[in-house]
XYZ file of C-alpha atoms in Angstrom:
518
model
C 29.594 -43.517 3.657
C 26.123 -43.324 5.205
C 27.027 -40.807 7.971
C 28.663 -38.570 5.353
C 25.537 -38.624 3.176
C 23.384 -37.714 6.208
C 25.758 -34.868 7.077
C 25.708 -33.413 3.570
C 21.927 -33.705 3.369
C 21.543 -32.100 6.811
C 23.854 -29.251 5.865
C 21.901 -28.617 2.671
C 18.574 -28.691 4.509
C 19.887 -26.361 7.191
C 21.132 -23.869 4.610
C 17.831 -23.941 2.718
C 15.891 -23.417 5.946
C 18.126 -20.475 6.870
C 17.478 -18.863 3.485
C 13.761 -19.619 3.737
C 13.261 -17.489 6.840
C 14.801 -14.338 5.304
C 12.758 -11.546 3.712
C 15.495 -9.511 1.989
C 15.326 -6.496 -0.268
C 17.390 -5.424 -3.250
C 18.072 -2.307 -5.285
C 16.812 -1.495 -8.756
C 13.668 -2.135 -10.762
C 14.808 -5.479 -12.184
C 15.781 -8.622 -10.325
C 19.555 -8.907 -9.824
C 21.254 -12.180 -10.714
C 22.260 -12.873 -7.112
C 18.632 -12.751 -5.994
C 17.461 -15.125 -8.720
C 20.270 -17.502 -7.815
C 19.350 -17.504 -4.115
C 15.697 -18.170 -4.976
C 16.875 -21.334 -6.619
C 18.814 -22.242 -3.460
C 15.947 -21.909 -1.000
C 14.995 -18.247 -0.566
C 11.177 -18.054 -0.332
C 10.501 -14.345 0.247
C 11.465 -11.025 -1.298
C 10.652 -7.576 0.098
C 9.948 -4.637 -2.194
C 10.435 -0.939 -1.438
C 9.862 2.318 -3.274
C 13.234 2.043 -4.988
C 11.977 -1.115 -6.754
C 8.823 0.476 -8.187
C 8.501 2.559 -11.367
C 4.930 1.771 -12.453
C 2.451 -1.129 -12.291
C 3.595 -2.711 -15.579
C 7.231 -2.709 -14.488
C 6.299 -4.095 -11.087
C 4.229 -6.908 -12.590
C 7.122 -7.788 -14.903
C 9.516 -7.816 -11.943
C 7.374 -10.126 -9.821
C 6.758 -12.314 -12.858
C 10.501 -12.711 -13.331
C 10.922 -13.639 -9.672
C 8.183 -16.269 -9.915
C 9.709 -17.696 -13.050
C 12.582 -18.692 -10.758
C 10.402 -19.846 -7.851
C 6.670 -20.296 -8.348
C 5.717 -20.473 -4.673
C 7.129 -17.154 -3.563
C 6.166 -14.486 -1.038
C 6.543 -11.018 -2.522
C 6.045 -8.511 0.293
C 5.736 -4.734 0.347
C 5.210 -1.976 2.908
C 2.084 -0.410 1.403
C -0.050 1.145 4.113
C -1.612 3.741 1.855
C -1.695 7.293 3.168
C 1.687 8.641 4.190
C 3.472 5.295 3.801
C 3.269 4.274 0.156
C 5.621 2.319 -2.054
C 3.342 1.801 -5.061
C 3.034 5.575 -5.484
C 6.164 6.704 -3.706
C 6.903 9.584 -6.092
C 3.386 10.914 -6.574
C 1.523 10.287 -3.347
C -1.046 7.647 -2.520
C -4.464 7.188 -4.097
C -5.648 5.967 -0.696
C -5.934 7.813 2.603
C -4.141 6.220 5.518
C -5.479 4.663 8.686
C -6.099 7.874 10.610
C -8.429 9.177 7.910
C -10.334 5.899 7.866
C -10.598 5.955 11.640
C -11.933 9.522 11.500
C -14.739 8.394 9.179
C -15.315 5.311 11.351
C -17.166 3.319 8.700
C -15.804 -0.228 8.720
C -17.446 -0.991 5.368
C -15.449 1.879 3.859
C -12.234 0.666 5.471
C -12.880 -2.821 4.129
C -13.544 -1.451 0.632
C -10.403 0.709 0.644
C -8.250 -2.226 1.786
C -9.817 -4.478 -0.825
C -9.067 -2.049 -3.652
C -5.529 -1.559 -2.378
C -5.145 -5.337 -2.192
C -6.515 -5.733 -5.714
C -3.869 -3.352 -7.060
C -1.130 -5.153 -5.157
C -2.308 -8.547 -6.414
C -2.418 -7.265 -10.000
C 1.268 -6.384 -9.593
C 2.116 -9.852 -8.263
C 2.409 -8.912 -4.578
C 0.894 -11.345 -2.084
C 1.990 -10.111 1.365
C 1.478 -6.573 2.625
C 3.290 -5.412 5.765
C 0.057 -3.726 6.866
C -2.137 -2.692 8.591
C -0.713 -0.816 11.558
C -2.810 -1.877 14.542
C -1.065 0.497 16.933
C -3.255 2.514 19.297
C -1.942 6.076 19.029
C -2.265 6.723 22.753
C 0.769 9.032 22.858
C -0.023 12.146 20.764
C 3.701 12.947 20.672
C 4.533 9.661 18.952
C 7.137 10.484 16.274
C 6.681 7.427 14.054
C 3.061 6.196 14.250
C 0.715 9.202 14.244
C -1.542 9.124 11.178
C -0.496 5.526 10.519
C -2.834 4.589 13.380
C -6.610 4.412 13.102
C -6.793 6.432 16.320
C -6.388 6.563 20.083
C -9.383 4.424 21.058
C -8.553 0.682 21.275
C -12.031 -0.437 20.211
C -12.052 1.847 17.169
C -8.592 0.649 16.173
C -9.691 -2.957 16.676
C -12.758 -2.822 14.449
C -10.902 -1.035 11.651
C -7.890 -3.333 11.906
C -10.212 -6.318 11.473
C -12.005 -4.667 8.549
C -8.693 -3.833 6.883
C -7.420 -7.398 7.282
C -10.648 -8.770 5.814
C -10.610 -6.352 2.881
C -6.963 -6.901 2.015
C -7.172 -10.679 2.221
C -10.406 -10.788 0.228
C -8.303 -9.508 -2.676
C -5.821 -12.355 -2.313
C -3.099 -10.489 -0.414
C -2.017 -11.708 3.011
C -2.119 -9.090 5.759
C 0.792 -8.627 8.159
C -0.639 -6.772 11.148
C 1.912 -4.607 12.960
C 3.693 -3.565 15.243
C 3.076 -6.215 17.927
C 2.482 -5.744 20.807
C 1.842 -2.073 19.985
C 4.054 0.887 19.050
C 1.510 3.627 19.798
C 2.647 4.690 23.267
C 6.238 5.466 22.310
C 8.056 8.798 22.276
C 11.037 7.298 20.425
C 11.257 6.070 16.829
C 12.643 2.512 16.806
C 14.390 3.316 13.511
C 16.754 5.394 15.655
C 16.742 3.938 19.176
C 15.045 1.382 21.427
C 11.688 2.690 22.703
C 10.563 1.742 26.203
C 6.876 1.476 27.148
C 6.435 1.531 30.900
C 2.883 0.209 31.177
C 1.648 -2.663 33.305
C 0.254 -5.886 31.877
C -3.422 -5.010 32.511
C -2.980 -1.804 30.478
C -1.261 -3.768 27.726
C -4.149 -6.239 27.652
C -6.847 -3.555 27.695
C -5.232 -1.135 25.237
C -2.378 -2.300 22.996
C -3.478 -5.896 22.521
C -7.151 -5.244 21.732
C -6.575 -4.553 17.992
C -4.209 -7.511 17.656
C -6.813 -9.837 19.126
C -9.265 -8.490 16.565
C -6.745 -9.048 13.760
C -6.166 -12.644 14.848
C -9.923 -13.212 15.034
C -10.249 -11.752 11.519
C -7.697 -14.276 10.248
C -4.607 -12.155 9.659
C -2.056 -14.442 8.048
C 0.959 -12.677 9.534
C 1.905 -10.421 12.456
C 4.951 -8.142 12.564
C 6.827 -7.688 15.826
C 7.988 -4.335 17.180
C 11.445 -3.394 18.411
C 10.124 -2.010 21.695
C 10.962 -2.825 25.291
C 8.059 -3.556 27.645
C 9.547 -4.222 31.102
C 6.219 -5.565 32.394
C 6.541 -8.325 29.813
C 10.306 -8.720 29.449
C 12.781 -6.461 31.208
C 15.724 -7.452 29.029
C 14.671 -8.061 25.429
C 12.615 -5.966 23.000
C 9.484 -7.728 21.756
C 11.125 -8.915 18.518
C 13.708 -10.844 20.569
C 11.471 -11.801 23.487
C 10.181 -15.361 23.993
C 7.700 -13.903 26.491
C 6.261 -11.609 23.821
C 6.279 -13.899 20.798
C 5.980 -17.431 22.146
C 4.419 -16.635 25.487
C 1.941 -13.930 24.465
C 1.312 -13.981 20.722
C 1.350 -17.775 20.353
C -0.079 -18.710 23.764
C -3.720 -19.841 23.762
C -6.416 -17.454 24.930
C -6.986 -19.627 27.992
C -3.483 -18.635 29.117
C -3.906 -14.929 28.342
C -2.344 -15.135 24.881
C -3.644 -14.405 21.416
C -3.497 -17.955 20.076
C -1.917 -16.859 16.801
C -0.676 -19.684 14.579
C 0.316 -17.761 11.460
C 3.592 -16.230 10.340
C 5.491 -13.975 12.742
C 7.623 -11.454 10.837
C 10.168 -9.139 12.445
C 10.273 -5.429 11.752
C 13.364 -4.367 9.814
C 16.402 -5.794 11.587
C 18.702 -3.002 10.431
C 16.713 -0.506 12.507
C 18.886 0.975 15.251
C 16.770 -0.459 18.061
C 18.203 -3.882 17.099
C 21.315 -3.321 15.010
C 22.948 -0.798 17.342
C 22.269 -2.921 20.423
C 22.633 -6.530 19.329
C 23.952 -6.437 15.782
C 21.905 -7.756 12.884
C 23.303 -11.296 12.914
C 22.938 -11.765 16.664
C 19.544 -10.071 16.631
C 18.286 -12.398 13.905
C 19.360 -15.484 15.832
C 17.656 -14.231 18.984
C 14.491 -13.350 17.042
C 14.210 -16.861 15.587
C 14.897 -18.404 18.972
C 12.206 -16.188 20.532
C 9.570 -17.390 18.081
C 9.825 -15.221 14.965
C 9.503 -17.064 11.650
C 10.686 -14.514 9.094
C 13.500 -11.976 9.309
C 12.730 -8.726 7.528
C 15.843 -6.955 6.253
C 16.452 -4.864 3.191
C 15.089 -1.412 3.855
C 18.645 -0.189 4.350
C 20.895 -3.193 3.716
C 19.850 -4.576 0.360
C 22.540 -6.705 -1.227
C 23.702 -10.286 -1.389
C 26.182 -9.762 1.423
C 23.506 -9.274 4.083
C 21.641 -12.372 2.887
C 24.768 -14.486 3.160
C 25.705 -12.978 6.527
C 22.319 -13.795 8.012
C 22.137 -17.227 6.388
C 25.536 -18.152 7.789
C 24.750 -16.685 11.212
C 21.616 -18.839 11.506
C 23.419 -21.990 10.344
C 26.245 -21.313 12.747
C 23.812 -20.736 15.620
C 22.188 -24.114 15.013
C 25.532 -25.876 14.889
C 26.691 -24.097 18.064
C 23.508 -25.015 19.921
C 22.240 -21.424 20.257
C 19.249 -21.985 17.974
C 17.380 -25.310 18.040
C 17.365 -26.897 14.599
C 13.682 -27.741 14.988
C 12.848 -24.083 15.707
C 14.501 -23.045 12.437
C 12.756 -25.888 10.593
C 9.360 -24.889 12.001
C 9.896 -21.259 11.033
C 10.905 -22.227 7.490
C 7.863 -24.496 7.234
C 5.545 -21.619 8.180
C 7.101 -19.389 5.531
C 6.743 -22.074 2.858
C 3.178 -22.780 3.938
C 2.189 -19.133 3.452
C 3.977 -19.040 0.096
C 2.004 -22.077 -1.011
C -1.271 -20.751 0.353
C -1.013 -17.382 -1.362
C -0.324 -19.132 -4.659
C -2.982 -21.820 -4.467
C -5.869 -20.395 -2.466
C -6.307 -16.835 -3.610
C -6.760 -16.920 -7.386
C -10.543 -16.996 -7.060
C -10.453 -14.197 -4.519
C -8.433 -11.999 -6.848
C -10.821 -12.648 -9.724
C -13.716 -11.576 -7.523
C -12.158 -8.251 -6.513
C -13.998 -5.779 -8.740
C -12.099 -2.527 -9.341
C -13.165 0.506 -7.300
C -10.797 3.206 -8.586
C -12.480 6.133 -6.851
C -12.805 4.637 -3.379
C -9.666 6.318 -2.025
C -10.799 9.816 -2.963
C -14.278 9.094 -1.627
C -12.753 8.099 1.701
C -10.467 11.171 1.781
C -13.419 13.473 1.170
C -15.387 11.841 3.961
C -12.429 12.144 6.343
C -12.054 15.896 5.843
C -13.091 18.011 8.849
C -13.763 21.744 8.370
C -13.803 24.350 11.131
C -14.541 27.958 10.168
C -13.974 30.973 12.406
C -16.683 32.805 10.456
C -17.844 33.195 6.845
C -15.080 32.057 4.501
C -15.187 32.821 0.792
C -13.744 29.971 -1.299
C -10.495 30.664 -3.135
C -11.200 31.862 -6.656
C -7.770 33.182 -7.690
C -4.219 31.803 -7.433
C -3.157 31.488 -3.798
C 0.143 31.352 -1.961
C 0.839 28.127 -0.055
C 3.207 28.157 2.926
C 4.166 24.572 3.699
C 5.616 24.194 7.206
C 7.562 20.994 6.680
C 8.890 18.784 9.487
C 11.643 16.232 9.009
C 10.053 13.091 7.567
C 10.404 9.914 9.611
C 12.097 6.970 7.935
C 8.886 4.949 7.553
C 7.355 7.732 5.468
C 10.548 8.785 3.703
C 11.270 12.078 1.993
C 10.664 10.912 -1.584
C 6.887 11.121 -1.349
C 5.492 14.618 -1.966
C 2.918 16.083 0.398
C 0.976 19.309 0.875
C -1.849 20.919 -1.080
C 0.078 23.153 -3.513
C 0.100 20.744 -6.463
C -3.592 19.893 -6.137
C -4.546 23.526 -5.550
C -2.577 24.588 -8.631
C -4.631 22.160 -10.721
C -7.736 24.079 -9.685
C -6.166 27.536 -9.555
C -3.280 27.691 -12.051
C -0.633 30.142 -10.948
C -0.750 29.092 -7.304
C 2.763 29.207 -5.828
C 4.317 27.615 -2.769
C 7.214 27.969 -0.350
C 8.664 25.368 1.997
C 9.470 26.423 5.559
C 11.579 24.214 7.823
C 12.774 24.242 11.404
C 16.261 25.063 10.167
C 14.991 28.057 8.194
C 13.004 29.313 11.182
C 16.042 28.977 13.451
C 18.372 30.684 10.976
C 16.148 33.623 10.061
C 13.988 33.897 13.147
C 10.233 33.402 13.127
C 9.334 37.037 12.474
C 11.699 37.312 9.506
C 10.502 33.970 8.109
C 6.874 35.087 8.190
C 7.727 38.530 6.778
C 9.415 36.771 3.869
C 6.332 34.650 3.257
C 4.018 37.649 3.239
C 6.313 39.547 0.890
C 6.337 36.585 -1.499
C 2.557 36.212 -1.212
C 2.236 39.793 -2.519
C -1.331 40.241 -1.386
C -2.563 36.828 -2.457
C -4.562 34.770 0.003
C -2.396 32.452 2.045
C -2.904 28.759 2.753
C -0.714 27.424 5.563
C -0.063 23.695 5.504
C 1.150 21.987 8.673
C 1.787 18.439 9.763
C 1.443 17.489 13.445
C 1.705 21.114 14.546
C 1.243 19.986 18.166
C 4.611 18.182 18.046
C 6.687 21.031 16.610
C 7.046 24.226 18.678
C 8.798 26.077 15.829
C 5.871 25.294 13.530
C 3.260 26.373 16.086
C 5.141 29.634 16.658
C 5.448 30.377 12.942
C 1.780 29.593 12.346
C 0.637 31.847 15.193
C 2.816 34.679 13.869
C 1.417 34.226 10.372
C -2.186 34.187 11.585
C -1.639 37.327 13.654
C -0.458 39.123 10.512
C -2.981 37.543 8.134
C -6.104 36.373 9.997
C -7.741 35.402 6.696
C -5.213 32.566 6.253
C -6.622 29.077 5.760
C -4.857 26.289 7.659
C -4.607 22.703 6.446
C -3.451 20.191 9.078
C -2.250 17.019 7.329
C -1.075 15.180 10.422
C -2.875 14.264 13.642
C -5.219 17.201 14.403
C -4.297 17.356 18.072
C -3.921 21.140 18.368
C -7.026 23.378 18.515
C -8.209 24.524 15.059
C -6.781 27.882 13.967
C -7.248 30.115 10.949
C -10.170 31.636 9.109
C -10.783 28.122 7.836
C -9.182 25.020 9.339
C -9.123 21.755 7.414
C -8.056 18.500 9.052
C -7.257 15.885 6.417
C -6.027 13.199 8.874
C -3.114 12.358 6.597
C -0.915 13.610 3.788
C -1.867 11.236 0.965
C -2.374 12.781 -2.472
C -6.132 12.166 -2.255
C -6.214 13.953 1.120
C -4.592 16.945 -0.563
C -7.114 16.776 -3.378
C -10.012 16.721 -0.922
C -8.558 19.759 0.858
C -8.008 21.660 -2.398
C -11.597 20.994 -3.402
C -12.858 22.314 -0.073
C -10.700 25.455 -0.311
C -12.074 26.283 -3.765
C -15.526 24.726 -3.567
C -14.667 22.742 -6.700
C -14.331 19.057 -7.433
C -12.021 17.144 -9.711
C -12.547 13.581 -10.830
C -9.809 11.096 -9.776
C -8.292 11.039 -13.266
C -8.191 14.784 -13.949
């Protein structure tokens, strides 16, 4: 009977460890029964997305219900502030994103913004934030990072990454610095395909890795891997699945050229095409654990019990088939449980010490605003007409979150109207006809053109130039990376599309100010 008892106990332990390393999502604003049941069976982490959030009270009730089932629990969210917000997915963020903070370049401000964001997360019962992005935005054409990066200078990104980690964790929320070893030099979005970064190791060390070293030195409790291929490091596997990247670089001691990180390694979403279309989610998850990852993030797209059971069974099967060492799975599960215990036991005092700073986000957005005037520009005093040149939103940002200045401008100048212009509309009507339609609708009112990464979108640049030729008095608000030369009678660079960035721009256009609560 003894061998049978050992076998049953081993099988139970293996299953619990396999559940422990998963960070799944779910749908709805209340916890489904299947999720509560799996928490009782060994699941240690839950990931939240915009679909799970209605308001702070609902979110606190949701996390409270989850913890009633398992007290030591990691509740994670993808809350970068700025363009990528889940807490305020339907209204826009109260905090500017990284690019705005990098433009100000005041680490005390970055620390204060991250602390206030962390305080709000902690009040809602969230203790792990999949942030900050430590990517160096060295490729201005990057389709997925952009304003999510503090900037293009590795040292600037490093000091603000460290400040963000310190601020977030001082509020009792663990930081998960991403996307290791750096997603900034990509021209492909890993949500759709596998990006390839053809840089040599010295460049990687001197550019991409500088902010991650700073994050490790600042005590980041977690690091998220990127689904990117770096042939200089590993010619076959993307970083998430690469022992050379995770075990050999991230974990290796500094004396061996590594970062010496001993915290939790979390994968980026495994349903992203860079992994799922190449390896499959089950196979990819096994390879990620074997490579050194500790937690498998899934649930942005696949968010039901089926995916949890598929991944659990795939990991158990891999151990039994000898593809995944049992000790590797056990070590990963132990790291997850250790962070769950630490966030519960060590951070209560930190949370109590995080004094509210409700206006810090708007303060930062105002400081990040950059104005360039072609000549004297009279502030708007009457209702304006806003032409929003709208690119396709990337998956990280999503299309639920509103952007632009029309809503904030209408608060200051009631009667302000807006029109949305897309690449499809420009192609269908032609640029000249599109702009003629805008000017007809404007009916003599002053025009505000809103763009987002105009340097990346030829159709947008063409439409803007045509508009400015017809109406040189047009004001231009760039809410992406201000890479293109300033144009317009007045050019405002907000360095992001958060709601507070729009408010700062609207104030500048009208020479008025609103308080955060107005």
